[in-house]
Amino acid sequence: MNIYLYIFVMAVTTYLVRALPLTLLKKPIRSRFVRSFLHYVPTACLTAMTFPAILYATDHVVSGAAGLAVGVLLAFKKQSLIIVAAASCAAVFITEQMIALL
Amino acid sequence: MRIKEYLAGMKAGMPVCVGYFSVSFGFGAMAVAQGLSVWNTVLISATNLTSAGQFAGLTVIAAGAAIIEMILTQLVINSRYALMSLALGQRLGPEVGVGKRLIAAFFNTDEVFALAMARQKLSVSFLVGAGTVAALGWTGGTALGALAGSVLPLSVRMALGVMLYGMFIAIVVPQAREEKPMLLSMLLALVFSCLFAWVPVLSGVSAGITVVICTVAAAAICALVFPVEQEGAQ
């Protein structure tokens, strides 16, 4: 399928999600369920996208797991976004190098 | 458009610009590794300005999946922006017209939203100022990552491919640590996601739809178990 069609649909959908509530809905959402649902979407979505996908993002499951472990540990210690992301990459790189040496 | 407000927004957006630059570098490298051209990769970042959505979109493109799957994944993954846009709309007040709102909407990312809501007297100029530098960082980082992606050795590219995951971890884990409902949301999504990855019949479901189902199921259960009281009421 045409790559530009994908990109176009992706951009338009993303924009409409942002633009419609900002322009059309000026009243607050009443439904407590809908509000609560939207509150939990980011966490659920990011988690589902990260695991177990991160394990298969590299050549070896071990290095993906190392990246995950380092990331979770640093994030738990409330390190900044860049530190966590960079350390995860470094863990993957080092682990892959070690595997190559074995 | 007030210049002073715009400049103040640009200044406030600088840290976001730097953060976006490094993370989108990973997106650029990853997209090229999945077979996209540098130009297409940059086009995605310039027109979407969203990390998780683009990342999922990339999966859909790489799989050559149906367009409806692209729409569904973007709707669900980006649904949080609908909530933020609502809050932004309330905050801007009725005197801000539709034209300005349509411009502000494009720049509504998690971080720009946070900056905007923290602003004492929020103007569209401030928001767009912050949004411009954020978008420059995001698109510039993507371009550099995509270009470097074809030059850097495979081992480095592979490591950079984990960067977006690292960012997601950095967002989710501290929240799960602080709030029990968030921890439940994370654990439920984790379990569902594993089921779809490893249970024979379920693993046939495409990656995009899997994320949609896991997100909706986990968020719905959490909304029932831990409903949120009026949020952001001023």
GROMACS .gro file of C-alpha atoms in nm:
model
  336
    1MET     CA    1   0.000   0.000   0.000
    2ASN     CA    2   0.111   0.356  -0.068
    3ILE     CA    3   0.331   0.494   0.210
    4TYR     CA    4   0.186   0.843   0.163
    5LEU     CA    5  -0.165   0.716   0.224
    6TYR     CA    6  -0.051   0.568   0.556
    7ILE     CA    7   0.125   0.890   0.657
    8PHE     CA    8  -0.170   1.105   0.551
    9VAL     CA    9  -0.427   0.896   0.740
   10MET     CA   10  -0.200   0.882   1.044
   11ALA     CA   11  -0.147   1.259   1.051
   12VAL     CA   12  -0.512   1.346   0.992
   13THR     CA   13  -0.636   1.104   1.260
   14THR     CA   14  -0.384   1.234   1.512
   15TYR     CA   15  -0.472   1.596   1.432
   16LEU     CA   16  -0.847   1.543   1.455
   17VAL     CA   17  -0.810   1.377   1.795
   18ARG     CA   18  -0.635   1.693   1.912
   19ALA     CA   19  -0.840   1.952   1.723
   20LEU     CA   20  -1.200   1.837   1.761
   21PRO     CA   21  -1.220   1.851   2.143
   22LEU     CA   22  -1.042   2.186   2.139
   23THR     CA   23  -1.286   2.344   1.895
   24LEU     CA   24  -1.619   2.161   1.924
   25LEU     CA   25  -1.650   2.053   2.284
   26LYS     CA   26  -1.639   2.353   2.508
   27LYS     CA   27  -1.828   2.184   2.790
   28PRO     CA   28  -1.638   1.950   3.027
   29ILE     CA   29  -1.691   1.574   3.001
   30ARG     CA   30  -1.961   1.470   3.247
   31SER     CA   31  -1.922   1.094   3.242
   32ARG     CA   32  -1.699   0.983   3.525
   33PHE     CA   33  -1.626   0.657   3.346
   34VAL     CA   34  -1.504   0.828   3.029
   35ARG     CA   35  -1.289   1.070   3.228
   36SER     CA   36  -1.139   0.786   3.430
   37PHE     CA   37  -1.087   0.576   3.120
   38LEU     CA   38  -0.891   0.854   2.948
   39HIS     CA   39  -0.690   0.903   3.267
   40TYR     CA   40  -0.559   0.545   3.248
   41VAL     CA   41  -0.504   0.524   2.873
   42PRO     CA   42  -0.143   0.658   2.859
   43THR     CA   43  -0.003   0.413   3.116
   44ALA     CA   44  -0.185   0.114   2.970
   45CYS     CA   45  -0.094   0.202   2.614
   46LEU     CA   46   0.276   0.269   2.674
   47THR     CA   47   0.308  -0.050   2.877
   48ALA     CA   48   0.140  -0.264   2.612
   49MET     CA   49   0.369  -0.116   2.350
   50THR     CA   50   0.685  -0.170   2.553
   51PHE     CA   51   0.640  -0.522   2.684
   52PRO     CA   52   0.714  -0.782   2.561
   53ALA     CA   53   0.813  -0.597   2.240
   54ILE     CA   54   1.138  -0.465   2.391
   55LEU     CA   55   1.258  -0.824   2.436
   56TYR     CA   56   1.242  -0.880   2.061
   57ALA     CA   57   1.374  -0.541   1.952
   58THR     CA   58   1.734  -0.662   1.960
   59ASP     CA   59   1.925  -0.963   1.829
   60HIS     CA   60   1.911  -1.141   2.164
   61VAL     CA   61   1.632  -1.150   2.421
   62VAL     CA   62   1.899  -1.110   2.693
   63SER     CA   63   2.007  -0.766   2.572
   64GLY     CA   64   1.647  -0.647   2.540
   65ALA     CA   65   1.587  -0.768   2.895
   66ALA     CA   66   1.900  -0.584   3.011
   67GLY     CA   67   1.773  -0.262   2.852
   68LEU     CA   68   1.437  -0.311   3.020
   69ALA     CA   69   1.587  -0.386   3.362
   70VAL     CA   70   1.821  -0.085   3.356
   71GLY     CA   71   1.540   0.140   3.234
   72VAL     CA   72   1.293   0.027   3.500
   73LEU     CA   73   1.551   0.058   3.777
   74LEU     CA   74   1.652   0.414   3.679
   75ALA     CA   75   1.292   0.519   3.619
   76PHE     CA   76   1.199   0.382   3.960
   77LYS     CA   77   1.473   0.603   4.103
   78LYS     CA   78   1.305   0.892   3.919
   79GLN     CA   79   1.590   0.968   3.682
   80SER     CA   80   1.509   1.201   3.393
   81LEU     CA   81   1.362   1.081   3.067
   82ILE     CA   82   1.686   1.126   2.873
   83ILE     CA   83   1.898   0.944   3.132
   84VAL     CA   84   1.661   0.647   3.140
   85ALA     CA   85   1.637   0.624   2.761
   86ALA     CA   86   2.014   0.661   2.709
   87ALA     CA   87   2.101   0.410   2.983
   88SER     CA   88   1.861   0.157   2.830
   89CYS     CA   89   2.038   0.191   2.496
   90ALA     CA   90   2.378   0.162   2.661
   91ALA     CA   91   2.270  -0.155   2.844
   92VAL     CA   92   2.157  -0.311   2.515
   93PHE     CA   93   2.479  -0.212   2.340
   94ILE     CA   94   2.706  -0.346   2.615
   95THR     CA   95   2.513  -0.671   2.648
   96GLU     CA   96   2.523  -0.732   2.273
   97GLN     CA   97   2.899  -0.668   2.271
   98MET     CA   98   2.946  -0.916   2.555
   99ILE     CA   99   2.740  -1.180   2.374
  100ALA     CA  100   2.952  -1.128   2.064
  101LEU     CA  101   3.266  -1.197   2.268
  102LEU     CA  102   3.136  -1.526   2.407
  103MET     CA  103   0.017   3.652   1.759
  104ARG     CA  104   0.203   3.843   2.030
  105ILE     CA  105   0.580   3.832   1.980
  106LYS     CA  106   0.670   3.862   2.348
  107GLU     CA  107   0.445   3.573   2.448
  108TYR     CA  108   0.570   3.367   2.155
  109LEU     CA  109   0.933   3.421   2.260
  110ALA     CA  110   0.851   3.333   2.620
  111GLY     CA  111   0.698   3.011   2.489
  112MET     CA  112   1.009   2.935   2.285
  113LYS     CA  113   1.226   2.983   2.589
  114ALA     CA  114   1.009   2.758   2.804
  115GLY     CA  115   1.009   2.496   2.529
  116MET     CA  116   1.389   2.466   2.500
  117PRO     CA  117   1.431   2.175   2.744
  118VAL     CA  118   1.149   1.994   2.565
  119CYS     CA  119   1.326   2.057   2.235
  120VAL     CA  120   1.645   1.893   2.364
  121GLY     CA  121   1.457   1.597   2.508
  122TYR     CA  122   1.258   1.544   2.191
  123PHE     CA  123   1.572   1.568   1.980
  124SER     CA  124   1.740   1.275   2.150
  125VAL     CA  125   1.432   1.054   2.159
  126SER     CA  126   1.325   1.124   1.801
  127PHE     CA  127   1.681   1.040   1.695
  128GLY     CA  128   1.592   0.688   1.804
  129PHE     CA  129   1.267   0.700   1.607
  130GLY     CA  130   1.450   0.813   1.294
  131ALA     CA  131   1.710   0.538   1.320
  132MET     CA  132   1.441   0.279   1.387
  133ALA     CA  133   1.216   0.381   1.098
  134VAL     CA  134   1.501   0.366   0.847
  135ALA     CA  135   1.601   0.028   0.986
  136GLN     CA  136   1.244  -0.089   0.912
  137GLY     CA  137   1.281   0.011   0.550
  138LEU     CA  138   1.134   0.363   0.535
  139SER     CA  139   1.312   0.634   0.337
  140VAL     CA  140   1.472   0.928   0.521
  141TRP     CA  141   1.222   1.168   0.364
  142ASN     CA  142   0.917   0.962   0.463
  143THR     CA  143   1.049   0.926   0.816
  144VAL     CA  144   1.096   1.302   0.852
  145LEU     CA  145   0.752   1.362   0.699
  146ILE     CA  146   0.593   1.142   0.965
  147SER     CA  147   0.754   1.338   1.249
  148ALA     CA  148   0.678   1.676   1.093
  149THR     CA  149   0.309   1.597   1.044
  150ASN     CA  150   0.235   1.391   1.356
  151LEU     CA  151   0.443   1.523   1.645
  152THR     CA  152   0.369   1.232   1.874
  153SER     CA  153   0.597   0.958   2.006
  154ALA     CA  154   0.373   0.663   2.088
  155GLY     CA  155   0.141   0.721   1.793
  156GLN     CA  156   0.423   0.737   1.539
  157PHE     CA  157   0.586   0.437   1.692
  158ALA     CA  158   0.266   0.233   1.659
  159GLY     CA  159   0.208   0.377   1.313
  160LEU     CA  160   0.551   0.253   1.211
  161THR     CA  161   0.453  -0.097   1.318
  162VAL     CA  162   0.137  -0.074   1.108
  163ILE     CA  163   0.329   0.049   0.803
  164ALA     CA  164   0.603  -0.212   0.842
  165ALA     CA  165   0.339  -0.485   0.860
  166GLY     CA  166   0.160  -0.346   0.555
  167ALA     CA  167  -0.163  -0.363   0.754
  168ALA     CA  168  -0.504  -0.224   0.657
  169ILE     CA  169  -0.573   0.149   0.674
  170ILE     CA  170  -0.852   0.092   0.926
  171GLU     CA  171  -0.591  -0.053   1.160
  172MET     CA  172  -0.392   0.269   1.129
  173ILE     CA  173  -0.699   0.476   1.216
  174LEU     CA  174  -0.788   0.252   1.512
  175THR     CA  175  -0.439   0.249   1.663
  176GLN     CA  176  -0.400   0.625   1.626
  177LEU     CA  177  -0.743   0.690   1.777
  178VAL     CA  178  -0.678   0.477   2.083
  179ILE     CA  179  -0.313   0.564   2.142
  180ASN     CA  180  -0.368   0.935   2.090
  181SER     CA  181  -0.698   0.947   2.279
  182ARG     CA  182  -0.515   1.104   2.571
  183TYR     CA  183  -0.469   1.414   2.355
  184ALA     CA  184  -0.847   1.449   2.336
  185LEU     CA  185  -0.854   1.482   2.712
  186MET     CA  186  -0.565   1.731   2.710
  187SER     CA  187  -0.725   1.933   2.432
  188LEU     CA  188  -1.044   1.950   2.635
  189ALA     CA  189  -0.853   2.080   2.934
  190LEU     CA  190  -0.664   2.327   2.713
  191GLY     CA  191  -0.990   2.449   2.561
  192GLN     CA  192  -1.131   2.517   2.907
  193ARG     CA  193  -0.815   2.696   3.004
  194LEU     CA  194  -0.797   2.923   2.698
  195GLY     CA  195  -1.148   3.050   2.756
  196PRO     CA  196  -1.431   3.136   2.518
  197GLU     CA  197  -1.264   3.453   2.383
  198VAL     CA  198  -1.009   3.247   2.188
  199GLY     CA  199  -1.150   3.181   1.840
  200VAL     CA  200  -1.163   2.864   1.632
  201GLY     CA  201  -0.871   2.962   1.405
  202LYS     CA  202  -0.629   2.998   1.694
  203ARG     CA  203  -0.762   2.680   1.852
  204LEU     CA  204  -0.696   2.487   1.531
  205ILE     CA  205  -0.334   2.606   1.532
  206ALA     CA  206  -0.284   2.532   1.903
  207ALA     CA  207  -0.425   2.179   1.854
  208PHE     CA  208  -0.139   2.072   1.630
  209PHE     CA  209   0.119   2.143   1.901
  210ASN     CA  210  -0.064   1.972   2.185
  211THR     CA  211   0.188   1.709   2.296
  212ASP     CA  212   0.223   1.575   2.649
  213GLU     CA  213   0.512   1.807   2.731
  214VAL     CA  214   0.378   2.121   2.560
  215PHE     CA  215   0.047   2.061   2.736
  216ALA     CA  216   0.229   2.044   3.069
  217LEU     CA  217   0.407   2.374   2.996
  218ALA     CA  218   0.082   2.539   2.887
  219MET     CA  219  -0.111   2.431   3.193
  220ALA     CA  220   0.169   2.551   3.421
  221ARG     CA  221   0.155   2.899   3.261
  222GLN     CA  222  -0.008   3.161   3.482
  223LYS     CA  223  -0.192   3.341   3.205
  224LEU     CA  224  -0.201   3.111   2.907
  225SER     CA  225  -0.205   3.255   2.556
  226VAL     CA  226  -0.210   3.075   2.222
  227SER     CA  227   0.110   3.262   2.130
  228PHE     CA  228   0.292   3.111   2.427
  229LEU     CA  229   0.169   2.763   2.346
  230VAL     CA  230   0.263   2.791   1.979
  231GLY     CA  231   0.606   2.931   2.074
  232ALA     CA  232   0.675   2.629   2.297
  233GLY     CA  233   0.524   2.402   2.034
  234THR     CA  234   0.744   2.538   1.755
  235VAL     CA  235   1.073   2.463   1.928
  236ALA     CA  236   0.940   2.126   2.042
  237ALA     CA  237   0.841   2.041   1.684
  238LEU     CA  238   1.180   2.159   1.554
  239GLY     CA  239   1.358   1.935   1.805
  240TRP     CA  240   1.133   1.641   1.720
  241THR     CA  241   1.166   1.675   1.343
  242GLY     CA  242   1.536   1.768   1.351
  243GLY     CA  243   1.621   1.473   1.574
  244THR     CA  244   1.425   1.241   1.346
  245ALA     CA  245   1.612   1.368   1.040
  246LEU     CA  246   1.951   1.322   1.203
  247GLY     CA  247   1.856   0.978   1.335
  248ALA     CA  248   1.728   0.871   0.994
  249LEU     CA  249   2.045   0.993   0.821
  250ALA     CA  250   2.275   0.845   1.083
  251GLY     CA  251   2.072   0.526   1.074
  252SER     CA  252   2.222   0.428   0.742
  253VAL     CA  253   2.576   0.525   0.847
  254LEU     CA  254   2.604   0.397   1.204
  255PRO     CA  255   2.710   0.036   1.260
  256LEU     CA  256   2.428  -0.214   1.311
  257SER     CA  257   2.514  -0.266   1.679
  258VAL     CA  258   2.466   0.105   1.755
  259ARG     CA  259   2.145   0.123   1.551
  260MET     CA  260   2.004  -0.173   1.737
  261ALA     CA  261   2.081  -0.012   2.072
  262LEU     CA  262   1.921   0.317   1.961
  263GLY     CA  263   1.609   0.127   1.863
  264VAL     CA  264   1.544   0.074   2.234
  265MET     CA  265   1.542   0.449   2.304
  266LEU     CA  266   1.167   0.496   2.260
  267TYR     CA  267   1.098   0.202   2.488
  268GLY     CA  268   1.330   0.367   2.740
  269MET     CA  269   1.126   0.684   2.718
  270PHE     CA  270   0.801   0.495   2.771
  271ILE     CA  271   0.952   0.324   3.076
  272ALA     CA  272   1.061   0.663   3.211
  273ILE     CA  273   0.702   0.789   3.184
  274VAL     CA  274   0.518   0.484   3.317
  275VAL     CA  275   0.730   0.354   3.605
  276PRO     CA  276   0.736   0.670   3.825
  277GLN     CA  277   0.356   0.700   3.790
  278ALA     CA  278   0.304   0.335   3.880
  279ARG     CA  279   0.530   0.387   4.178
  280GLU     CA  280   0.330   0.684   4.308
  281GLU     CA  281  -0.029   0.578   4.239
  282LYS     CA  282  -0.178   0.235   4.301
  283PRO     CA  283  -0.441   0.271   4.023
  284MET     CA  284  -0.162   0.348   3.776
  285LEU     CA  285   0.025   0.040   3.894
  286LEU     CA  286  -0.288  -0.167   3.828
  287SER     CA  287  -0.322  -0.009   3.483
  288MET     CA  288   0.038  -0.099   3.407
  289LEU     CA  289   0.015  -0.455   3.539
  290LEU     CA  290  -0.311  -0.528   3.353
  291ALA     CA  291  -0.169  -0.397   3.026
  292LEU     CA  292   0.144  -0.603   3.090
  293VAL     CA  293  -0.052  -0.926   3.143
  294PHE     CA  294  -0.281  -0.869   2.841
  295SER     CA  295   0.014  -0.780   2.622
  296CYS     CA  296   0.197  -1.098   2.724
  297LEU     CA  297  -0.113  -1.307   2.652
  298PHE     CA  298  -0.130  -1.166   2.301
  299ALA     CA  299   0.240  -1.228   2.250
  300TRP     CA  300   0.266  -1.580   2.381
  301VAL     CA  301  -0.073  -1.756   2.377
  302PRO     CA  302  -0.092  -1.948   2.045
  303VAL     CA  303  -0.428  -1.829   1.905
  304LEU     CA  304  -0.398  -1.471   2.034
  305SER     CA  305  -0.047  -1.422   1.899
  306GLY     CA  306  -0.195  -1.425   1.548
  307VAL     CA  307  -0.358  -1.086   1.616
  308SER     CA  308  -0.164  -0.800   1.455
  309ALA     CA  309   0.054  -0.572   1.669
  310GLY     CA  310  -0.156  -0.259   1.617
  311ILE     CA  311  -0.483  -0.423   1.719
  312THR     CA  312  -0.312  -0.590   2.014
  313VAL     CA  313  -0.211  -0.250   2.155
  314VAL     CA  314  -0.567  -0.123   2.105
  315ILE     CA  315  -0.727  -0.419   2.284
  316CYS     CA  316  -0.476  -0.419   2.573
  317THR     CA  317  -0.511  -0.044   2.624
  318VAL     CA  318  -0.891  -0.038   2.614
  319ALA     CA  319  -0.925  -0.343   2.840
  320ALA     CA  320  -0.674  -0.225   3.102
  321ALA     CA  321  -0.800   0.135   3.108
  322ALA     CA  322  -1.166   0.026   3.126
  323ILE     CA  323  -1.103  -0.211   3.418
  324CYS     CA  324  -0.908   0.059   3.604
  325ALA     CA  325  -1.182   0.316   3.535
  326LEU     CA  326  -1.436   0.078   3.694
  327VAL     CA  327  -1.219  -0.019   3.991
  328PHE     CA  328  -1.061   0.322   4.058
  329PRO     CA  329  -1.284   0.593   3.909
  330VAL     CA  330  -1.118   0.935   3.899
  331GLU     CA  331  -1.290   1.226   4.067
  332GLN     CA  332  -1.324   1.557   3.881
  333GLU     CA  333  -0.978   1.612   3.740
  334GLY     CA  334  -0.812   1.946   3.691
  335ALA     CA  335  -1.109   2.137   3.829
  336GLN     CA  336  -1.010   2.498   3.870
   0.00000   0.00000   0.00000
